[in-house]
Coordinates of C-alpha atoms in Angstrom, one line a residue:
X20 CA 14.2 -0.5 -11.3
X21 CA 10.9 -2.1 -9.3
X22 CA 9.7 1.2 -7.7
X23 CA 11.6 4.6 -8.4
X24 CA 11.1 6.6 -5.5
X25 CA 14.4 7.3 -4.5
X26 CA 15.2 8.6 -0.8
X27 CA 18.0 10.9 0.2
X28 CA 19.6 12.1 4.0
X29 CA 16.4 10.5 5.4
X30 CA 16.2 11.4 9.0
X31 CA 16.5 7.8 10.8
X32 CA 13.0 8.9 12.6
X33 CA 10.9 9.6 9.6
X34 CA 8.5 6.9 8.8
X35 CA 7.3 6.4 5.0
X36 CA 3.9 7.0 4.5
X37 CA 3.2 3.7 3.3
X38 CA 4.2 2.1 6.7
X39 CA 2.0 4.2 8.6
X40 CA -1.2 2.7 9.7
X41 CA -4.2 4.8 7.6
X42 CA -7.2 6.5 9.5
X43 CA -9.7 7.8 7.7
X44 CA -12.2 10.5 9.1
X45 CA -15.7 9.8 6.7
X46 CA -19.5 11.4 7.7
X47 CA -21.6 14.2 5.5
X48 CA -20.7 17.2 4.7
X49 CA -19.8 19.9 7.9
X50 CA -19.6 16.8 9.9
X51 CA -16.7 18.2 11.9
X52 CA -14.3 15.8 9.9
X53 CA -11.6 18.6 9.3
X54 CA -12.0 20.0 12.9
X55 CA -11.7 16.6 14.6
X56 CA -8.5 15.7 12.4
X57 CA -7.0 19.0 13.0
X58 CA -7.9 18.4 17.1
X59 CA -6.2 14.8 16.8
X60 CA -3.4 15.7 15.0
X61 CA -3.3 19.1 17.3
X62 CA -2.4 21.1 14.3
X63 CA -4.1 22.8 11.6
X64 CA -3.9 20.3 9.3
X65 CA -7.3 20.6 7.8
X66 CA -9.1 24.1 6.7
X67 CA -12.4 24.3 8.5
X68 CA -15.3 26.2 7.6
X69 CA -18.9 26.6 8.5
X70 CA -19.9 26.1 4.4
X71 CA -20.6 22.7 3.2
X72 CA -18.5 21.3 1.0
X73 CA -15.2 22.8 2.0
X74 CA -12.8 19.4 1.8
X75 CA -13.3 18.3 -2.0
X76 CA -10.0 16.3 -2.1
X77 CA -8.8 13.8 0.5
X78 CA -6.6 15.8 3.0
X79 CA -3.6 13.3 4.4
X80 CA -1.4 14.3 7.5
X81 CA 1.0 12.8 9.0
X82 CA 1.1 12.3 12.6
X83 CA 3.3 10.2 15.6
X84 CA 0.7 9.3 18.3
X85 CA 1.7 8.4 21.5
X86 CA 0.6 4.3 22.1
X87 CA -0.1 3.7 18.2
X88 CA 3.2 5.4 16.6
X89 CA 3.5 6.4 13.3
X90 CA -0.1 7.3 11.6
X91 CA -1.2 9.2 8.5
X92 CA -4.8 10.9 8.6
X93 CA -6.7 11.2 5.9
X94 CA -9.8 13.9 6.1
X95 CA -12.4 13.0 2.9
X96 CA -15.2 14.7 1.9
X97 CA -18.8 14.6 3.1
X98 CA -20.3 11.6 1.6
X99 CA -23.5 13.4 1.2
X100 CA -22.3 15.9 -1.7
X101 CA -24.8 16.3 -4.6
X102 CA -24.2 17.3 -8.6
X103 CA -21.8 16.5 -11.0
X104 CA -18.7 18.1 -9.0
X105 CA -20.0 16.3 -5.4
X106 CA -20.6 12.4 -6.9
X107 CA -16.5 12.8 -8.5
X108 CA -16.3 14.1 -5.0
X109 CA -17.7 11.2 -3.0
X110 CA -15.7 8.7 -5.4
X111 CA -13.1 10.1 -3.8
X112 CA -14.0 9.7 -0.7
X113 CA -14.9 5.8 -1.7
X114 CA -11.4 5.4 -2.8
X115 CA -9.7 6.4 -0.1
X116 CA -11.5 3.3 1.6
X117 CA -9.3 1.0 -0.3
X118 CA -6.1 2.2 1.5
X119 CA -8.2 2.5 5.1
X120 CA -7.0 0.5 8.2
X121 CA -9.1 1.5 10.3
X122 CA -12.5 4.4 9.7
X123 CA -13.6 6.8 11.8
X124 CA -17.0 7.8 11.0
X125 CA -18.9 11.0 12.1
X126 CA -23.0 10.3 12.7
X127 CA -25.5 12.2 12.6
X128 CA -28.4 10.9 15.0
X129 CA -31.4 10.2 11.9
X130 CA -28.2 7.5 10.6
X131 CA -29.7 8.0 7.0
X132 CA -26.5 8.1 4.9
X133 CA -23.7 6.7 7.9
X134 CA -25.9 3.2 8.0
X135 CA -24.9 2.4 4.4
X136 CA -21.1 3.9 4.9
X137 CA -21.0 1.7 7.8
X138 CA -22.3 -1.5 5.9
X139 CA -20.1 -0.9 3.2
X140 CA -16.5 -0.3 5.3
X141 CA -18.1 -3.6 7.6
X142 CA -17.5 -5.3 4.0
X143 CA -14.3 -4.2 3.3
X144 CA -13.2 -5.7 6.4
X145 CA -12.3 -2.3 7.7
X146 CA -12.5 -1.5 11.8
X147 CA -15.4 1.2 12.5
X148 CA -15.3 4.0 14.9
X149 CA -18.6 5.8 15.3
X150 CA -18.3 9.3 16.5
X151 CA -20.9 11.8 17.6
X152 CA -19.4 15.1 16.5
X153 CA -20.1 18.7 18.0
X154 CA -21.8 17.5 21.2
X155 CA -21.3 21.1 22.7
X156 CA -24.2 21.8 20.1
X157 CA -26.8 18.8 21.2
X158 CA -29.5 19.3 24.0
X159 CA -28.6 15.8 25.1
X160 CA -25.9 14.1 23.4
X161 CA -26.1 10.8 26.2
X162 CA -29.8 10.6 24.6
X163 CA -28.7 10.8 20.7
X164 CA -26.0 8.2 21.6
X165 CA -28.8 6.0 22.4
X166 CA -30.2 6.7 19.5
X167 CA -27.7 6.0 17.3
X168 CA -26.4 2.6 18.8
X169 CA -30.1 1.4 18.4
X170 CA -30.5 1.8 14.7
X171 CA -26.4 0.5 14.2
X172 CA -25.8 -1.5 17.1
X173 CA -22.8 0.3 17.6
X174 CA -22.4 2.9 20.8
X175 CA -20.9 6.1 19.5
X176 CA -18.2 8.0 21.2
X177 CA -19.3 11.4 22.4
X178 CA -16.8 13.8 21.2
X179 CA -16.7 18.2 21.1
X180 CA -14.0 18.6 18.2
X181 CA -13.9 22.3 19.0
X182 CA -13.4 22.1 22.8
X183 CA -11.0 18.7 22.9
X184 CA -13.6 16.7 24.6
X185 CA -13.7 13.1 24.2
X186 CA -10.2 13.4 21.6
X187 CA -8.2 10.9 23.9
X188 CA -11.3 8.4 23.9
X189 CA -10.7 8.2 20.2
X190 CA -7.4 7.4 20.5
X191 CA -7.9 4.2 22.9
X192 CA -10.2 3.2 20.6
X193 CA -7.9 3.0 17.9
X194 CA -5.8 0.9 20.2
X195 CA -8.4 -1.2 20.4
X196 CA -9.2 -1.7 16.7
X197 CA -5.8 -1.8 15.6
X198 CA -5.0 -5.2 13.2
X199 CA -3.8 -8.4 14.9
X200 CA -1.1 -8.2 13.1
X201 CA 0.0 -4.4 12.3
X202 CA 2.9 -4.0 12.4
X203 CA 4.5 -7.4 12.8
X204 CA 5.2 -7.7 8.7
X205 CA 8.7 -8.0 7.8
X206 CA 10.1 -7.8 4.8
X207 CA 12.8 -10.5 5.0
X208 CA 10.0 -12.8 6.9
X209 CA 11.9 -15.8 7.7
X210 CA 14.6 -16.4 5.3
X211 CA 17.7 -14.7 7.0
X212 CA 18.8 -15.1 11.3
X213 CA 21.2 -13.0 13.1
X214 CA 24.3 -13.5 11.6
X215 CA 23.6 -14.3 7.5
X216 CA 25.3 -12.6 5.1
X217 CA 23.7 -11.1 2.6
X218 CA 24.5 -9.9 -1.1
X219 CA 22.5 -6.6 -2.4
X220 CA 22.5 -6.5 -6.4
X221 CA 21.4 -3.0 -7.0
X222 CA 22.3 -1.8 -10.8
X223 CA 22.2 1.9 -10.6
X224 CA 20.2 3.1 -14.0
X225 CA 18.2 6.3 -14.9
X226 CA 15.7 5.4 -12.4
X227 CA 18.3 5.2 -9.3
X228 CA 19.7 9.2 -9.5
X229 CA 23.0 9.6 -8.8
X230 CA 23.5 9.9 -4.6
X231 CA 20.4 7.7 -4.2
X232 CA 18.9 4.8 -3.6
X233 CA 15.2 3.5 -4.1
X234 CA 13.1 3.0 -1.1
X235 CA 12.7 -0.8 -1.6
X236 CA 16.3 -0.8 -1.5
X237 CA 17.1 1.3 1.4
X238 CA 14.1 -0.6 3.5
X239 CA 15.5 -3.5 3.1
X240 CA 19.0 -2.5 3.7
X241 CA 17.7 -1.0 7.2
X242 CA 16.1 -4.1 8.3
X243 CA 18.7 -6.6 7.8
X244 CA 20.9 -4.1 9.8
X245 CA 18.4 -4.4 12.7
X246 CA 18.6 -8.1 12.3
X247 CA 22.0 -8.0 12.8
X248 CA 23.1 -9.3 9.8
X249 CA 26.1 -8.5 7.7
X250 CA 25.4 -7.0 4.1
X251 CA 27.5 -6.7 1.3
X252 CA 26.2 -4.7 -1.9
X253 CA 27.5 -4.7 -5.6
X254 CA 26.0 -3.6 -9.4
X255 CA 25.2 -6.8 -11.5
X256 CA 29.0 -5.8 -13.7
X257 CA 30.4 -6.4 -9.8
X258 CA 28.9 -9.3 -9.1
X259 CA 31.5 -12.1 -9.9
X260 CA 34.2 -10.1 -8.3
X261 CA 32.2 -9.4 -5.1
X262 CA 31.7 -12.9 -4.8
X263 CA 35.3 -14.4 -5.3
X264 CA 36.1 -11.4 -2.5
X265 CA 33.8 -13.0 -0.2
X266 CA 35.0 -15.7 2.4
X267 CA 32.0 -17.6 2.3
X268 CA 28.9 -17.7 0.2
X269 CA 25.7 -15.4 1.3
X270 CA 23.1 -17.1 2.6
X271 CA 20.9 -14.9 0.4
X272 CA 21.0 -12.6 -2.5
X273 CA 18.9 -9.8 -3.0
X274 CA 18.6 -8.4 -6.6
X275 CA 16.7 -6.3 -9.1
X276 CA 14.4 -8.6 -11.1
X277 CA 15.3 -7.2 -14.3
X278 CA 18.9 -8.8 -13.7
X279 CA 17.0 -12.7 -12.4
X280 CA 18.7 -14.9 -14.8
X281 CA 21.8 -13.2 -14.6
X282 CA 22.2 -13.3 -10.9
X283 CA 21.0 -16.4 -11.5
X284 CA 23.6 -18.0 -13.5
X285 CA 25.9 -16.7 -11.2
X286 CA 24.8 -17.5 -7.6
X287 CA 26.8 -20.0 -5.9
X288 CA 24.5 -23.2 -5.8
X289 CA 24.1 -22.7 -1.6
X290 CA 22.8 -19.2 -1.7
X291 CA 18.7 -18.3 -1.8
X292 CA 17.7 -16.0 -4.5
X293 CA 15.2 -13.5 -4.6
X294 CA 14.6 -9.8 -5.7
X295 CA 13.4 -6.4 -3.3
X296 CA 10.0 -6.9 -5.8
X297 CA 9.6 -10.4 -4.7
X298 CA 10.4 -9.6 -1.2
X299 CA 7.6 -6.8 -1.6
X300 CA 5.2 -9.0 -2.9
X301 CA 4.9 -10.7 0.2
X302 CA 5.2 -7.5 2.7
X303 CA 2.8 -5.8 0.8
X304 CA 0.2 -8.5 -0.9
X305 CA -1.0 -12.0 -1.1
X306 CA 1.8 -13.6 -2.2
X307 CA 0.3 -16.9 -2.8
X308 CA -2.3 -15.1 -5.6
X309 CA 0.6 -13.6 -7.1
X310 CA 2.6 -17.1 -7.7
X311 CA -0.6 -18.9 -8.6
X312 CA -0.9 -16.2 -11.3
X313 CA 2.1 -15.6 -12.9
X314 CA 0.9 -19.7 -14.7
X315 CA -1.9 -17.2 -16.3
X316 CA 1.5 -15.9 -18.4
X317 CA 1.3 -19.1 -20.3
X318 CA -2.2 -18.8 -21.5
X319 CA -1.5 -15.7 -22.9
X320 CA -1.7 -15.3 -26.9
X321 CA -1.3 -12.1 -29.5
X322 CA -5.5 -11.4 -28.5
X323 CA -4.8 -11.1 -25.0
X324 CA -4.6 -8.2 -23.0
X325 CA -2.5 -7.5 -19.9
X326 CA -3.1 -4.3 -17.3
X327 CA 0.5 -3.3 -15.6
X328 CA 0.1 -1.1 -12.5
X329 CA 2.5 1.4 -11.2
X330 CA 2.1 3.0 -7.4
X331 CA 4.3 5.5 -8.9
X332 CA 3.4 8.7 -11.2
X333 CA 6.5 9.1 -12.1
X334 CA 7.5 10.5 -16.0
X335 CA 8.5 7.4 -17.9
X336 CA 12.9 6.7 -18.6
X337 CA 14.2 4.9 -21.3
X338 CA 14.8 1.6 -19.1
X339 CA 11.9 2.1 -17.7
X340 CA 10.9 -1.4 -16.1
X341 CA 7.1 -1.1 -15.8
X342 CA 6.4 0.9 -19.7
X343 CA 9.8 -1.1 -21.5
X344 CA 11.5 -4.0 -19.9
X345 CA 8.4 -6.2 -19.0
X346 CA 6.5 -5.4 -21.7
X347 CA 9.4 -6.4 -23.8
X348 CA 9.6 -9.2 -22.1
X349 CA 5.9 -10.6 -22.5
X350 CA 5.8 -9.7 -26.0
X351 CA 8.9 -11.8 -26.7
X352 CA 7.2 -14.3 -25.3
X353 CA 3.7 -13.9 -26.6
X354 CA 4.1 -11.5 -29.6
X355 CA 4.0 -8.2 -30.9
X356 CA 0.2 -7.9 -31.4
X357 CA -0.1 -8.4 -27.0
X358 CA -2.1 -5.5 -25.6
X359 CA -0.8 -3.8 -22.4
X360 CA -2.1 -1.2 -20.4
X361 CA -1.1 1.2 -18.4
X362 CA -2.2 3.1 -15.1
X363 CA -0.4 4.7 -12.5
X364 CA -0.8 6.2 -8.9
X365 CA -4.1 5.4 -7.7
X366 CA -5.7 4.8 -10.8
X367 CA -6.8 1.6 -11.2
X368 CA -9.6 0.2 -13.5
X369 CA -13.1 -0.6 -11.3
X370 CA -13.6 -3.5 -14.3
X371 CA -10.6 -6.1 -14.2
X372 CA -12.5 -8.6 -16.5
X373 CA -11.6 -7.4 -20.2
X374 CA -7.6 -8.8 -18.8
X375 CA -6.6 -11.5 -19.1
X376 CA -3.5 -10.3 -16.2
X377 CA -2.3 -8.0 -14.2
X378 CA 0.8 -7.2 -12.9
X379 CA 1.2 -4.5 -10.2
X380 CA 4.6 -3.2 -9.2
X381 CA 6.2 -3.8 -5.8
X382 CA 4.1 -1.2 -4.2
X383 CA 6.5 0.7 -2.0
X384 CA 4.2 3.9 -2.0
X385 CA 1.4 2.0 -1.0
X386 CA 0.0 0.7 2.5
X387 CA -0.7 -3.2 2.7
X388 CA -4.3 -2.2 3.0
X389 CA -4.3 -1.0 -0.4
X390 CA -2.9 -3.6 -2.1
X391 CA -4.9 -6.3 -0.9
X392 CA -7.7 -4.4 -1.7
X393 CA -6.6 -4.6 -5.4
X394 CA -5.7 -8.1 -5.1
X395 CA -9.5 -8.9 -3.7
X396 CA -10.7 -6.8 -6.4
X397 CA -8.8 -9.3 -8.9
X398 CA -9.8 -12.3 -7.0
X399 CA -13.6 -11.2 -6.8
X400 CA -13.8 -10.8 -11.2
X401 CA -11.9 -14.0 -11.3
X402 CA -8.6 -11.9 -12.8
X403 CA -5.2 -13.3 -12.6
X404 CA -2.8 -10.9 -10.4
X405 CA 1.0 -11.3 -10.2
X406 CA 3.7 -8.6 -9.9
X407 CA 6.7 -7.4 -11.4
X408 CA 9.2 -9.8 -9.8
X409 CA 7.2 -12.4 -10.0
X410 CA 6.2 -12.3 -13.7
X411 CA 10.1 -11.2 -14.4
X412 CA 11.0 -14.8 -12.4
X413 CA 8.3 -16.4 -13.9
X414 CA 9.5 -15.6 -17.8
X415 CA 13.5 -16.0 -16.7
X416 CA 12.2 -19.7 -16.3
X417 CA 13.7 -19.4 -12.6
X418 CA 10.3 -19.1 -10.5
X419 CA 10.5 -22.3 -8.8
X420 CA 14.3 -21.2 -7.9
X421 CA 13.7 -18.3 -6.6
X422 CA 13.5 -18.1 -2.5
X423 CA 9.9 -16.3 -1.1
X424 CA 9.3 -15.1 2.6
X425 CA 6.2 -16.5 5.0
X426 CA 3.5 -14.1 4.9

């Protein structure tokens, strides 16, 4: 299947943490990073300590906050680390700007290492916060705010992690740097109204245990139920039965793309077509890139080399969609001799250009921040992107038949 995570009695509350909009906390070392998470998220979510250096892996927690909703906090470490063990350290902490929606940054008043930071989030499009940390230690924090909003143009909020002061300033400004349009993604977009019927095709393999469904799937399912539309569901073997038990035809189908051309074949002629990778193509990236790439399949040859990427780390199955059935697929196509590569999680190469393609997964596990940020990376070194629905459309010969939301 697209994305294995599979879900199981999940409280109708709970929120995945892909669908949570990111904050990052990023400044030098003893910053106050971990005690300002842990006086936002009023737990202790972070360790604390007066030594340098304590965070050396990205801390994420989970929170509701009244006025935003459902959030996940990520505490990095300092920026400022030195040696061999600090620079893997502050990769780290540059990575975790690629899933960011919005950055929280801790200053110091000299601005020596935040004025780059700052620079390089204002790049990547992100939404800056600048905080001045521990102001129950300053002489005259009104003065260092000064200060700092000369050197960055920016006017930092004055905050006392330890003492709660300033916390809830922090939270309207979130408010107020929150993306136009967070939260108003769908997945269906605009191709099903109140009313529709619509036919699920969910073959349940190795990568679907037994009680469970995938979190594409069950996503999916959910918000069609909000739409008020009704929803039948079948395996691919099921299909031609479900539909002669119908009264009337869906108005769209929904299907694993390893089963396209099957569904395909056997669609009546009025229903739309598309797949829960498809559908997460455009919920999660640029779904115009990933079209315009999957023409990059043709160029291929037995010297060319393709990078597939997984959000999951999960141990590869037999059927395995990502590691057997696409790569199958393009070498049937292309030829044995085709190189393809693998990475998973949030591994992902820094150099794109020595592919000729790449095809990421559906993405479930990961924000729409992330994403695009691989996409951009892609588009940037002039790499053709697609992903697994998509290229699985694309070599069924049934991409231009297929049915593709408005982003």
């Amino acid at each position: 299947m697209e994305n294995e995570t599979s879900v199981s009695n999940t409280p109708a509350a709970s929120t995945p943490a892909a669908n949570r909009l990111h904050i990052a906390l990023f400044g030098r070392r003893n910053s106050g990073k971990s005690s300002l998470i842990n006086a936002l998220t009023g737990q202790d979510t972070a360790l604390v300590s007066d030594t340098p250096g304590t965070t050396t892996d990205p801390v994420q927690k989970a929170m509701e906050l009244h006025g935003i909703g459902p959030c996940l906090f990520i505490d990095t470490p300092g920026f400022d680390d030195e040696g061999p063990l600090g620079a893997l350290r502050v990769e780290r902490t540059l990575k975790a700007t690629e899933k960011t929606d919005i950055a929280l940054l801790l200053c110091r008043p000299d601005m020596k290492e935040e004025l780059p930071w700052i620079a390089l989030l204002e790049e990547k499009n992100i939404p800056v916060v600048l905080i001045l940390n521990k102001a129950d230690l300053l002489d005259d924090p009104e003065a260092e705010a000064v200060h700092i909003e000369r050197l960055s143009g920016k006017r930092p909020l004055i905050v006392s992690a330890r003492y709660g002061q300033g916390v809830e300033h922090i939270r309207k400004a979130i408010l107020e740097k929150l993306p136009s349009d967070f939260g108003e993604q769908t997945i269906l977009g605009d191709l099903v109204n109140e009313g529709d019927l619509v036919l699920l095709v969910m073959p349940q393999d190795m990568q679907a245990p037994k009680g469970r469904l995938i979190l594409p799937q069950v996503q999916t399912l959910r918000e069609l139920l909000d739409r008020r539309c009704p929803v039948m569901s079948c395996t691919t073997d099921q299909l031609s039965a479900t539909l002669q038990a119908l009264r009337r035809a869906p108005k769209l189908i929904i299907t694993d793309s390893q089963v396209f051309k099957t569904v395909y074949e056997l669609k009546p002629k009025e229903s739309l077509l598309t797949s829960f990778s498809v559908l997460f193509a455009a919920y999660k990236g640029d779904i115009h890139y990933y079209t315009a790439s999957a023409s990059a399949i043709a160029r291929l040859t037995p010297a060319s080399r393709v990078l597939i990427a997984e959000a999951c780390t999960h141990a590869p199955l037999s059927e395995d969609i990502g590691k057997v059935k696409l790569p199958r697929m393009l070498r049937q196509r292309v030829g044995e001799e085709l190189r393809i590569d693998f990475v998973a999680g949030a591994d992902f190469p820094k150099e794109l250009t020595p592919y000729d393609l790449v095809i990421q997964c559906g993405a479930c596990m990961f924000n729409r921040k992330h994403v695009l940020s691989r996409i951009e990376q892609a588009k940037e070194q002039g790499v053709a992107m697609t992903n697994y629905g998509i290229a699985m459309a694309y070599l069924s010969g049934i991409l231009d038949k297929i049915s593709i939301t408005s982003p």
